[in-house]
């Protein structure tokens, strides 16, 4: 079960191995100048980065992070002058951002021991910004630690990856997420179970969804969009692609959701409906699975994965979404027909 931290310390559920490695690095002075945390959206990458920032700057002589000292509290509230988080999912990271960061990092820490800069979703960096950051990675300023996050490492320049210590954060067991929701957030058991399953081990998503109904509403909206697209012809699909791509910051979540849906159809088709992610839509999944061949379901799953990778690698989101929607088959409502359609 997730470790408990003193109140005020960045509470991290799971990722215990990463926390231990980072704590040991801090305690023994074996710090890297740059870290890269890789993993699906809302899995806890920024949370682990902030935990590191607290550990590095905590004022307690024994337990770091203590969660109580002025420094820990400031990191927790997002107001520590030496800890900077660059997280604006809707826009790209431009060279001006990096230059400003470089000016800051060249200065000694203002009140802590270390300057910590967290650059979220670094795949959003323009090539100029990425090249500019490379200079800092090659000649890191003293007393500065940088943390980059990304959904997939392949989306970054190999020269950037090679200069970072890379941590691949994986989804937590659903059971661990459920326990955290029940014990830390005091959610009722059925709701904790539902959110834990829907999260697919992305604890940040589960916590956010427990507090914010719009996440579940968005989920519903994007599942309905997929259902509609499957019944539409080319022109309507192109319009839908354009509509969905209008919010590019939502696309990683949309692709994640659609992958979970096709995986569920695969499970339903192969008689494993007891382990569905979209557990509240079990009947629909069982029914839908009858409308496609196994080959069709597998190729839909692959197409969604490809589109997600393309968007990660800065392919135009409208184009990626159009290609995806046009590749999906037309829903077959005759169950007998589904067996005859080639994948
Ligand atoms: Zn502290």
mmCIF file of C-alpha atoms and ligand atoms in Angstrom:
data_model
loop_
_atom_site.group_PDB
_atom_site.id
_atom_site.type_symbol
_atom_site.label_atom_id
_atom_site.label_comp_id
_atom_site.label_asym_id
_atom_site.label_seq_id
_atom_site.Cartn_x
_atom_site.Cartn_y
_atom_site.Cartn_z
ATOM 1 C CA UNK A 1 0.000 0.000 0.000
ATOM 2 C CA UNK A 2 1.069 3.564 -0.649
ATOM 3 C CA UNK A 3 3.354 5.066 1.960
ATOM 4 C CA UNK A 4 1.993 7.824 4.127
ATOM 5 C CA UNK A 5 3.799 11.112 4.389
ATOM 6 C CA UNK A 6 3.504 13.874 6.917
ATOM 7 C CA UNK A 7 0.739 16.271 6.029
ATOM 8 C CA UNK A 8 2.000 18.959 3.674
ATOM 9 C CA UNK A 9 4.562 16.693 2.049
ATOM 10 C CA UNK A 10 3.727 16.022 -1.568
ATOM 11 C CA UNK A 11 1.796 12.816 -1.116
ATOM 12 C CA UNK A 12 2.812 10.223 -3.678
ATOM 13 C CA UNK A 13 0.725 7.110 -4.195
ATOM 14 C CA UNK A 14 2.834 4.257 -5.556
ATOM 15 C CA UNK A 15 6.022 4.684 -7.631
ATOM 16 C CA UNK A 16 7.847 3.548 -4.506
ATOM 17 C CA UNK A 17 10.999 2.449 -6.367
ATOM 18 C CA UNK A 18 11.365 5.893 -7.960
ATOM 19 C CA UNK A 19 10.844 7.671 -4.626
ATOM 20 C CA UNK A 20 13.436 5.457 -2.952
ATOM 21 C CA UNK A 21 16.017 6.044 -5.690
ATOM 22 C CA UNK A 22 15.475 9.797 -5.537
ATOM 23 C CA UNK A 23 15.585 9.891 -1.725
ATOM 24 C CA UNK A 24 18.804 7.908 -1.711
ATOM 25 C CA UNK A 25 20.284 10.223 -4.354
ATOM 26 C CA UNK A 26 19.413 13.268 -2.231
ATOM 27 C CA UNK A 27 20.701 11.720 1.014
ATOM 28 C CA UNK A 28 23.997 10.554 -0.482
ATOM 29 C CA UNK A 29 24.526 13.597 -2.681
ATOM 30 C CA UNK A 30 24.346 11.552 -5.895
ATOM 31 C CA UNK A 31 22.083 13.870 -7.729
ATOM 32 C CA UNK A 32 21.606 14.060 -11.427
ATOM 33 C CA UNK A 33 21.386 17.544 -12.952
ATOM 34 C CA UNK A 34 18.483 16.436 -15.061
ATOM 35 C CA UNK A 35 15.751 13.853 -14.718
ATOM 36 C CA UNK A 36 13.211 12.681 -17.247
ATOM 37 C CA UNK A 37 9.980 11.174 -15.903
ATOM 38 C CA UNK A 38 8.117 9.252 -18.590
ATOM 39 C CA UNK A 39 4.610 7.799 -18.349
ATOM 40 C CA UNK A 40 0.952 8.102 -19.409
ATOM 41 C CA UNK A 41 -0.994 11.300 -18.691
ATOM 42 C CA UNK A 42 -1.914 11.862 -15.019
ATOM 43 C CA UNK A 43 0.151 9.008 -13.713
ATOM 44 C CA UNK A 44 2.038 11.122 -11.161
ATOM 45 C CA UNK A 45 5.073 12.504 -13.032
ATOM 46 C CA UNK A 46 4.728 16.087 -11.778
ATOM 47 C CA UNK A 47 3.821 14.855 -8.295
ATOM 48 C CA UNK A 48 7.066 12.868 -8.088
ATOM 49 C CA UNK A 49 8.962 15.922 -9.421
ATOM 50 C CA UNK A 50 7.494 18.107 -6.656
ATOM 51 C CA UNK A 51 8.325 15.457 -4.085
ATOM 52 C CA UNK A 52 11.939 15.684 -5.285
ATOM 53 C CA UNK A 53 11.808 19.504 -5.047
ATOM 54 C CA UNK A 54 10.576 19.229 -1.450
ATOM 55 C CA UNK A 55 13.218 16.666 -0.536
ATOM 56 C CA UNK A 56 15.997 18.836 -1.962
ATOM 57 C CA UNK A 57 14.910 21.982 -0.133
ATOM 58 C CA UNK A 58 13.350 20.677 3.096
ATOM 59 C CA UNK A 59 14.676 22.416 6.220
ATOM 60 C CA UNK A 60 14.173 19.492 8.589
ATOM 61 C CA UNK A 61 17.529 18.010 9.628
ATOM 62 C CA UNK A 62 16.212 14.441 9.813
ATOM 63 C CA UNK A 63 13.063 13.616 7.855
ATOM 64 C CA UNK A 64 13.074 14.999 4.330
ATOM 65 C CA UNK A 65 10.595 16.002 3.132
ATOM 66 C CA UNK A 66 9.029 16.753 6.484
ATOM 67 C CA UNK A 67 5.941 18.422 5.015
ATOM 68 C CA UNK A 68 5.858 20.927 7.885
ATOM 69 C CA UNK A 69 8.721 23.344 7.339
ATOM 70 C CA UNK A 70 8.350 26.651 5.530
ATOM 71 C CA UNK A 71 10.072 25.257 2.446
ATOM 72 C CA UNK A 72 7.908 22.121 2.144
ATOM 73 C CA UNK A 73 4.771 24.203 2.632
ATOM 74 C CA UNK A 74 5.801 26.673 -0.057
ATOM 75 C CA UNK A 75 6.469 23.891 -2.570
ATOM 76 C CA UNK A 76 3.107 22.374 -1.694
ATOM 77 C CA UNK A 77 1.343 25.692 -2.266
ATOM 78 C CA UNK A 78 3.269 26.337 -5.494
ATOM 79 C CA UNK A 79 4.914 29.527 -4.179
ATOM 80 C CA UNK A 80 8.521 28.474 -3.525
ATOM 81 C CA UNK A 81 10.740 31.039 -5.293
ATOM 82 C CA UNK A 82 13.310 28.397 -6.277
ATOM 83 C CA UNK A 83 10.847 25.833 -7.611
ATOM 84 C CA UNK A 84 9.381 26.557 -11.006
ATOM 85 C CA UNK A 85 6.817 24.395 -12.826
ATOM 86 C CA UNK A 86 6.199 25.095 -16.497
ATOM 87 C CA UNK A 87 2.864 23.432 -17.214
ATOM 88 C CA UNK A 88 0.582 24.937 -19.816
ATOM 89 C CA UNK A 89 -0.777 21.966 -21.724
ATOM 90 C CA UNK A 90 -2.516 24.030 -24.394
ATOM 91 C CA UNK A 91 0.593 25.803 -25.699
ATOM 92 C CA UNK A 92 4.032 24.799 -26.885
ATOM 93 C CA UNK A 93 7.250 25.372 -24.954
ATOM 94 C CA UNK A 94 9.065 28.097 -26.856
ATOM 95 C CA UNK A 95 12.643 29.297 -26.903
ATOM 96 C CA UNK A 96 11.728 32.418 -24.842
ATOM 97 C CA UNK A 97 10.526 30.110 -22.048
ATOM 98 C CA UNK A 98 13.825 28.243 -22.046
ATOM 99 C CA UNK A 99 15.902 31.431 -22.153
ATOM 100 C CA UNK A 100 14.001 32.854 -19.189
ATOM 101 C CA UNK A 101 14.518 29.612 -17.315
ATOM 102 C CA UNK A 102 18.226 29.658 -18.130
ATOM 103 C CA UNK A 103 18.543 33.186 -16.721
ATOM 104 C CA UNK A 104 16.876 32.053 -13.494
ATOM 105 C CA UNK A 105 18.906 28.875 -13.194
ATOM 106 C CA UNK A 106 22.185 30.760 -13.555
ATOM 107 C CA UNK A 107 21.416 32.562 -10.273
ATOM 108 C CA UNK A 108 22.058 31.029 -6.850
ATOM 109 C CA UNK A 109 18.949 29.667 -5.163
ATOM 110 C CA UNK A 110 16.985 32.492 -3.596
ATOM 111 C CA UNK A 111 16.076 30.859 -0.300
ATOM 112 C CA UNK A 112 16.470 27.102 -0.744
ATOM 113 C CA UNK A 113 19.469 24.870 -1.415
ATOM 114 C CA UNK A 114 18.512 23.985 -4.987
ATOM 115 C CA UNK A 115 16.710 25.562 -7.867
ATOM 116 C CA UNK A 116 14.319 23.019 -9.319
ATOM 117 C CA UNK A 117 12.682 23.519 -12.703
ATOM 118 C CA UNK A 118 9.956 21.171 -13.847
ATOM 119 C CA UNK A 119 9.142 21.242 -17.557
ATOM 120 C CA UNK A 120 5.932 19.289 -18.067
ATOM 121 C CA UNK A 121 5.243 17.408 -21.296
ATOM 122 C CA UNK A 122 8.500 18.409 -22.889
ATOM 123 C CA UNK A 123 7.370 16.919 -26.210
ATOM 124 C CA UNK A 124 5.541 20.263 -26.551
ATOM 125 C CA UNK A 125 8.889 22.024 -26.955
ATOM 126 C CA UNK A 126 9.630 23.520 -30.358
ATOM 127 C CA UNK A 127 12.878 22.261 -31.979
ATOM 128 C CA UNK A 128 14.515 25.642 -31.193
ATOM 129 C CA UNK A 129 13.470 25.381 -27.534
ATOM 130 C CA UNK A 130 14.727 21.786 -27.282
ATOM 131 C CA UNK A 131 18.083 22.730 -28.803
ATOM 132 C CA UNK A 132 18.362 25.713 -26.501
ATOM 133 C CA UNK A 133 17.730 23.499 -23.454
ATOM 134 C CA UNK A 134 20.414 21.130 -24.662
ATOM 135 C CA UNK A 135 23.046 23.784 -23.875
ATOM 136 C CA UNK A 136 21.937 23.839 -20.233
ATOM 137 C CA UNK A 137 21.987 20.052 -20.093
ATOM 138 C CA UNK A 138 25.519 20.033 -21.471
ATOM 139 C CA UNK A 139 26.776 22.650 -19.014
ATOM 140 C CA UNK A 140 24.406 22.509 -16.073
ATOM 141 C CA UNK A 141 24.578 25.403 -13.631
ATOM 142 C CA UNK A 142 25.541 24.470 -10.043
ATOM 143 C CA UNK A 143 22.707 24.045 -7.526
ATOM 144 C CA UNK A 144 20.111 23.540 -10.217
ATOM 145 C CA UNK A 145 18.104 20.418 -10.971
ATOM 146 C CA UNK A 146 15.873 20.061 -13.973
ATOM 147 C CA UNK A 147 13.003 17.641 -14.336
ATOM 148 C CA UNK A 148 11.426 17.016 -17.729
ATOM 149 C CA UNK A 149 8.274 14.967 -18.133
ATOM 150 C CA UNK A 150 6.922 13.288 -21.257
ATOM 151 C CA UNK A 151 4.328 10.701 -22.158
ATOM 152 C CA UNK A 152 6.839 8.872 -24.342
ATOM 153 C CA UNK A 153 10.599 9.265 -24.451
ATOM 154 C CA UNK A 154 10.700 8.735 -28.229
ATOM 155 C CA UNK A 155 9.046 12.116 -28.690
ATOM 156 C CA UNK A 156 12.203 13.861 -27.405
ATOM 157 C CA UNK A 157 15.597 14.419 -29.015
ATOM 158 C CA UNK A 158 17.937 11.479 -28.290
ATOM 159 C CA UNK A 159 20.592 13.997 -27.190
ATOM 160 C CA UNK A 160 18.201 15.262 -24.496
ATOM 161 C CA UNK A 161 17.287 11.781 -23.287
ATOM 162 C CA UNK A 162 20.942 10.755 -23.036
ATOM 163 C CA UNK A 163 21.698 13.651 -20.689
ATOM 164 C CA UNK A 164 18.879 12.846 -18.270
ATOM 165 C CA UNK A 165 18.410 10.132 -15.704
ATOM 166 C CA UNK A 166 15.269 8.477 -17.031
ATOM 167 C CA UNK A 167 12.480 7.128 -14.811
ATOM 168 C CA UNK A 168 9.744 5.204 -16.567
ATOM 169 C CA UNK A 169 6.648 5.504 -14.354
ATOM 170 C CA UNK A 170 4.126 2.741 -14.907
ATOM 171 C CA UNK A 171 0.422 2.587 -14.097
ATOM 172 C CA UNK A 172 -0.242 1.341 -10.567
ATOM 173 C CA UNK A 173 -2.223 -1.802 -9.845
ATOM 174 C CA UNK A 174 -5.914 -0.848 -9.894
ATOM 175 C CA UNK A 175 -6.220 -2.270 -6.378
ATOM 176 C CA UNK A 176 -3.582 0.161 -5.073
ATOM 177 C CA UNK A 177 -5.465 3.095 -6.599
ATOM 178 C CA UNK A 178 -8.728 1.844 -5.074
ATOM 179 C CA UNK A 179 -7.178 1.584 -1.618
ATOM 180 C CA UNK A 180 -5.684 5.072 -1.878
ATOM 181 C CA UNK A 181 -9.062 6.527 -2.898
ATOM 182 C CA UNK A 182 -10.781 4.826 0.013
ATOM 183 C CA UNK A 183 -8.194 5.476 2.713
ATOM 184 C CA UNK A 184 -6.827 8.903 1.716
ATOM 185 C CA UNK A 185 -9.882 10.470 0.099
ATOM 186 C CA UNK A 186 -12.518 8.529 2.093
ATOM 187 C CA UNK A 187 -14.468 7.593 -1.026
ATOM 188 C CA UNK A 188 -17.238 5.030 -0.692
ATOM 189 C CA UNK A 189 -16.246 1.592 -1.923
ATOM 190 C CA UNK A 190 -18.315 1.400 -5.164
ATOM 191 C CA UNK A 191 -17.176 4.831 -6.331
ATOM 192 C CA UNK A 192 -13.535 4.094 -5.439
ATOM 193 C CA UNK A 193 -13.767 0.823 -7.368
ATOM 194 C CA UNK A 194 -15.271 2.513 -10.438
ATOM 195 C CA UNK A 195 -12.761 5.387 -10.539
ATOM 196 C CA UNK A 196 -9.821 3.042 -9.901
ATOM 197 C CA UNK A 197 -10.858 0.823 -12.826
ATOM 198 C CA UNK A 198 -11.512 3.781 -15.135
ATOM 199 C CA UNK A 199 -8.147 5.287 -14.185
ATOM 200 C CA UNK A 200 -6.280 2.203 -15.432
ATOM 201 C CA UNK A 201 -3.743 2.802 -12.697
ATOM 202 C CA UNK A 202 -3.275 6.515 -13.418
ATOM 203 C CA UNK A 203 -3.721 7.681 -9.887
ATOM 204 C CA UNK A 204 -3.690 11.387 -10.774
ATOM 205 C CA UNK A 205 -6.674 10.838 -13.042
ATOM 206 C CA UNK A 206 -8.568 8.979 -10.311
ATOM 207 C CA UNK A 207 -7.906 11.712 -7.732
ATOM 208 C CA UNK A 208 -8.861 14.459 -10.189
ATOM 209 C CA UNK A 209 -12.030 12.610 -11.248
ATOM 210 C CA UNK A 210 -13.066 12.171 -7.607
ATOM 211 C CA UNK A 211 -13.054 15.943 -7.146
ATOM 212 C CA UNK A 212 -14.109 17.121 -10.575
ATOM 213 C CA UNK A 213 -17.219 15.757 -12.293
ATOM 214 C CA UNK A 214 -16.162 17.236 -15.641
ATOM 215 C CA UNK A 215 -13.631 14.423 -16.108
ATOM 216 C CA UNK A 216 -16.381 11.810 -16.038
ATOM 217 C CA UNK A 217 -18.590 13.988 -18.230
ATOM 218 C CA UNK A 218 -15.739 14.387 -20.726
ATOM 219 C CA UNK A 219 -15.239 10.640 -20.704
ATOM 220 C CA UNK A 220 -18.904 10.134 -21.566
ATOM 221 C CA UNK A 221 -18.725 12.788 -24.276
ATOM 222 C CA UNK A 222 -15.682 11.236 -25.980
ATOM 223 C CA UNK A 223 -17.072 7.703 -25.813
ATOM 224 C CA UNK A 224 -20.273 8.939 -27.451
ATOM 225 C CA UNK A 225 -18.179 10.739 -30.094
ATOM 226 C CA UNK A 226 -16.431 7.472 -30.930
ATOM 227 C CA UNK A 227 -19.741 5.628 -31.096
ATOM 228 C CA UNK A 228 -21.118 8.286 -33.468
ATOM 229 C CA UNK A 229 -18.029 8.310 -35.677
ATOM 230 C CA UNK A 230 -18.360 4.558 -36.156
ATOM 231 C CA UNK A 231 -21.811 5.077 -37.637
ATOM 232 C CA UNK A 232 -20.874 8.009 -39.848
ATOM 233 C CA UNK A 233 -19.552 8.381 -43.376
ATOM 234 C CA UNK A 234 -16.338 10.118 -44.435
ATOM 235 C CA UNK A 235 -17.516 13.725 -44.490
ATOM 236 C CA UNK A 236 -19.078 13.608 -41.037
ATOM 237 C CA UNK A 237 -15.958 11.915 -39.686
ATOM 238 C CA UNK A 238 -13.725 14.668 -41.071
ATOM 239 C CA UNK A 239 -15.919 17.268 -39.388
ATOM 240 C CA UNK A 240 -15.774 15.376 -36.145
ATOM 241 C CA UNK A 241 -11.966 15.110 -36.365
ATOM 242 C CA UNK A 242 -11.745 18.858 -36.756
ATOM 243 C CA UNK A 243 -14.064 19.406 -33.803
ATOM 244 C CA UNK A 244 -12.136 17.042 -31.517
ATOM 245 C CA UNK A 245 -8.747 18.450 -32.513
ATOM 246 C CA UNK A 246 -9.857 21.925 -31.485
ATOM 247 C CA UNK A 247 -8.786 21.006 -27.941
ATOM 248 C CA UNK A 248 -5.396 19.423 -28.590
ATOM 249 C CA UNK A 249 -4.592 19.347 -24.854
ATOM 250 C CA UNK A 250 -7.455 16.857 -24.429
ATOM 251 C CA UNK A 251 -6.214 14.459 -27.101
ATOM 252 C CA UNK A 252 -3.886 12.331 -24.938
ATOM 253 C CA UNK A 253 -6.841 11.618 -22.629
ATOM 254 C CA UNK A 254 -9.156 10.958 -25.596
ATOM 255 C CA UNK A 255 -6.742 8.476 -27.160
ATOM 256 C CA UNK A 256 -6.172 6.828 -23.821
ATOM 257 C CA UNK A 257 -9.919 6.441 -23.362
ATOM 258 C CA UNK A 258 -10.494 5.071 -26.867
ATOM 259 C CA UNK A 259 -7.662 2.582 -26.418
ATOM 260 C CA UNK A 260 -9.294 1.399 -23.223
ATOM 261 C CA UNK A 261 -12.575 1.003 -25.100
ATOM 262 C CA UNK A 262 -11.130 -1.131 -27.912
ATOM 263 C CA UNK A 263 -9.191 -3.166 -25.354
ATOM 264 C CA UNK A 264 -12.469 -3.757 -23.531
ATOM 265 C CA UNK A 265 -14.111 -4.953 -26.751
ATOM 266 C CA UNK A 266 -11.171 -7.300 -27.235
ATOM 267 C CA UNK A 267 -11.643 -8.644 -23.703
ATOM 268 C CA UNK A 268 -15.404 -8.933 -24.171
ATOM 269 C CA UNK A 269 -14.922 -10.724 -27.484
ATOM 270 C CA UNK A 270 -12.506 -13.198 -25.924
ATOM 271 C CA UNK A 271 -14.753 -13.987 -22.958
ATOM 272 C CA UNK A 272 -12.886 -11.893 -20.354
ATOM 273 C CA UNK A 273 -15.566 -9.334 -19.605
ATOM 274 C CA UNK A 274 -14.845 -9.606 -15.873
ATOM 275 C CA UNK A 275 -11.717 -7.447 -16.198
ATOM 276 C CA UNK A 276 -13.061 -4.555 -18.268
ATOM 277 C CA UNK A 277 -11.773 -1.044 -17.618
ATOM 278 C CA UNK A 278 -15.048 0.654 -18.520
ATOM 279 C CA UNK A 279 -16.840 -1.470 -15.989
ATOM 280 C CA UNK A 280 -19.925 0.763 -15.972
ATOM 281 C CA UNK A 281 -20.429 0.029 -19.683
ATOM 282 C CA UNK A 282 -20.095 -3.710 -19.560
ATOM 283 C CA UNK A 283 -23.408 -4.412 -21.329
ATOM 284 C CA UNK A 284 -22.545 -1.992 -24.169
ATOM 285 C CA UNK A 285 -19.078 -3.513 -24.546
ATOM 286 C CA UNK A 286 -20.491 -7.038 -24.752
ATOM 287 C CA UNK A 287 -23.035 -5.927 -27.324
ATOM 288 C CA UNK A 288 -20.596 -3.837 -29.406
ATOM 289 C CA UNK A 289 -18.021 -6.611 -29.444
ATOM 290 C CA UNK A 290 -20.496 -8.657 -31.495
ATOM 291 C CA UNK A 291 -20.454 -6.058 -34.250
ATOM 292 C CA UNK A 292 -16.773 -6.408 -35.099
ATOM 293 C CA UNK A 293 -14.406 -9.212 -35.937
ATOM 294 C CA UNK A 294 -11.426 -9.823 -33.685
ATOM 295 C CA UNK A 295 -9.180 -8.567 -36.501
ATOM 296 C CA UNK A 296 -11.147 -5.331 -36.784
ATOM 297 C CA UNK A 297 -10.926 -4.686 -33.044
ATOM 298 C CA UNK A 298 -7.167 -5.299 -32.973
ATOM 299 C CA UNK A 299 -6.600 -3.002 -35.941
ATOM 300 C CA UNK A 300 -8.757 -0.250 -34.362
ATOM 301 C CA UNK A 301 -6.695 -0.518 -31.181
ATOM 302 C CA UNK A 302 -3.484 -0.202 -33.213
ATOM 303 C CA UNK A 303 -4.838 2.774 -35.166
ATOM 304 C CA UNK A 304 -5.637 4.645 -31.939
ATOM 305 C CA UNK A 305 -2.156 3.870 -30.588
ATOM 306 C CA UNK A 306 -0.595 5.176 -33.803
ATOM 307 C CA UNK A 307 -2.621 8.390 -33.684
ATOM 308 C CA UNK A 308 -1.595 8.929 -30.046
ATOM 309 C CA UNK A 309 2.071 8.484 -30.986
ATOM 310 C CA UNK A 310 1.737 10.849 -33.934
ATOM 311 C CA UNK A 311 0.276 13.598 -31.757
ATOM 312 C CA UNK A 312 3.052 13.005 -29.209
ATOM 313 C CA UNK A 313 5.539 13.510 -32.008
ATOM 314 C CA UNK A 314 3.952 16.827 -32.974
ATOM 315 C CA UNK A 315 2.076 15.654 -36.067
ATOM 316 C CA UNK A 316 -0.756 18.098 -36.774
ATOM 317 C CA UNK A 317 -3.556 16.931 -34.440
ATOM 318 C CA UNK A 318 -6.318 17.507 -37.016
ATOM 319 C CA UNK A 319 -4.476 15.370 -39.526
ATOM 320 C CA UNK A 320 -3.801 12.590 -37.004
ATOM 321 C CA UNK A 321 -7.443 12.578 -35.901
ATOM 322 C CA UNK A 322 -8.746 12.574 -39.497
ATOM 323 C CA UNK A 323 -6.527 9.651 -40.467
ATOM 324 C CA UNK A 324 -7.661 7.756 -37.385
ATOM 325 C CA UNK A 325 -11.396 8.343 -37.836
ATOM 326 C CA UNK A 326 -11.228 7.463 -41.528
ATOM 327 C CA UNK A 327 -9.453 4.208 -40.733
ATOM 328 C CA UNK A 328 -12.095 3.015 -38.264
ATOM 329 C CA UNK A 329 -14.629 0.588 -39.750
ATOM 330 C CA UNK A 330 -18.300 1.353 -40.196
ATOM 331 C CA UNK A 331 -20.289 -0.231 -37.352
ATOM 332 C CA UNK A 332 -21.866 -3.512 -38.470
ATOM 333 C CA UNK A 333 -25.213 -4.060 -36.916
ATOM 334 C CA UNK A 334 -25.717 -7.510 -38.247
ATOM 335 C CA UNK A 335 -23.899 -9.865 -35.935
ATOM 336 C CA UNK A 336 -23.580 -12.566 -38.597
ATOM 337 C CA UNK A 337 -21.986 -10.063 -40.987
ATOM 338 C CA UNK A 338 -19.212 -9.243 -38.524
ATOM 339 C CA UNK A 339 -17.683 -12.653 -39.075
ATOM 340 C CA UNK A 340 -17.391 -12.114 -42.807
ATOM 341 C CA UNK A 341 -15.805 -8.675 -42.841
ATOM 342 C CA UNK A 342 -12.081 -8.754 -43.375
ATOM 343 C CA UNK A 343 -10.019 -6.923 -40.733
HETATM 344 ZN ZN1 LIG B 1 10.343 20.155 5.170
#
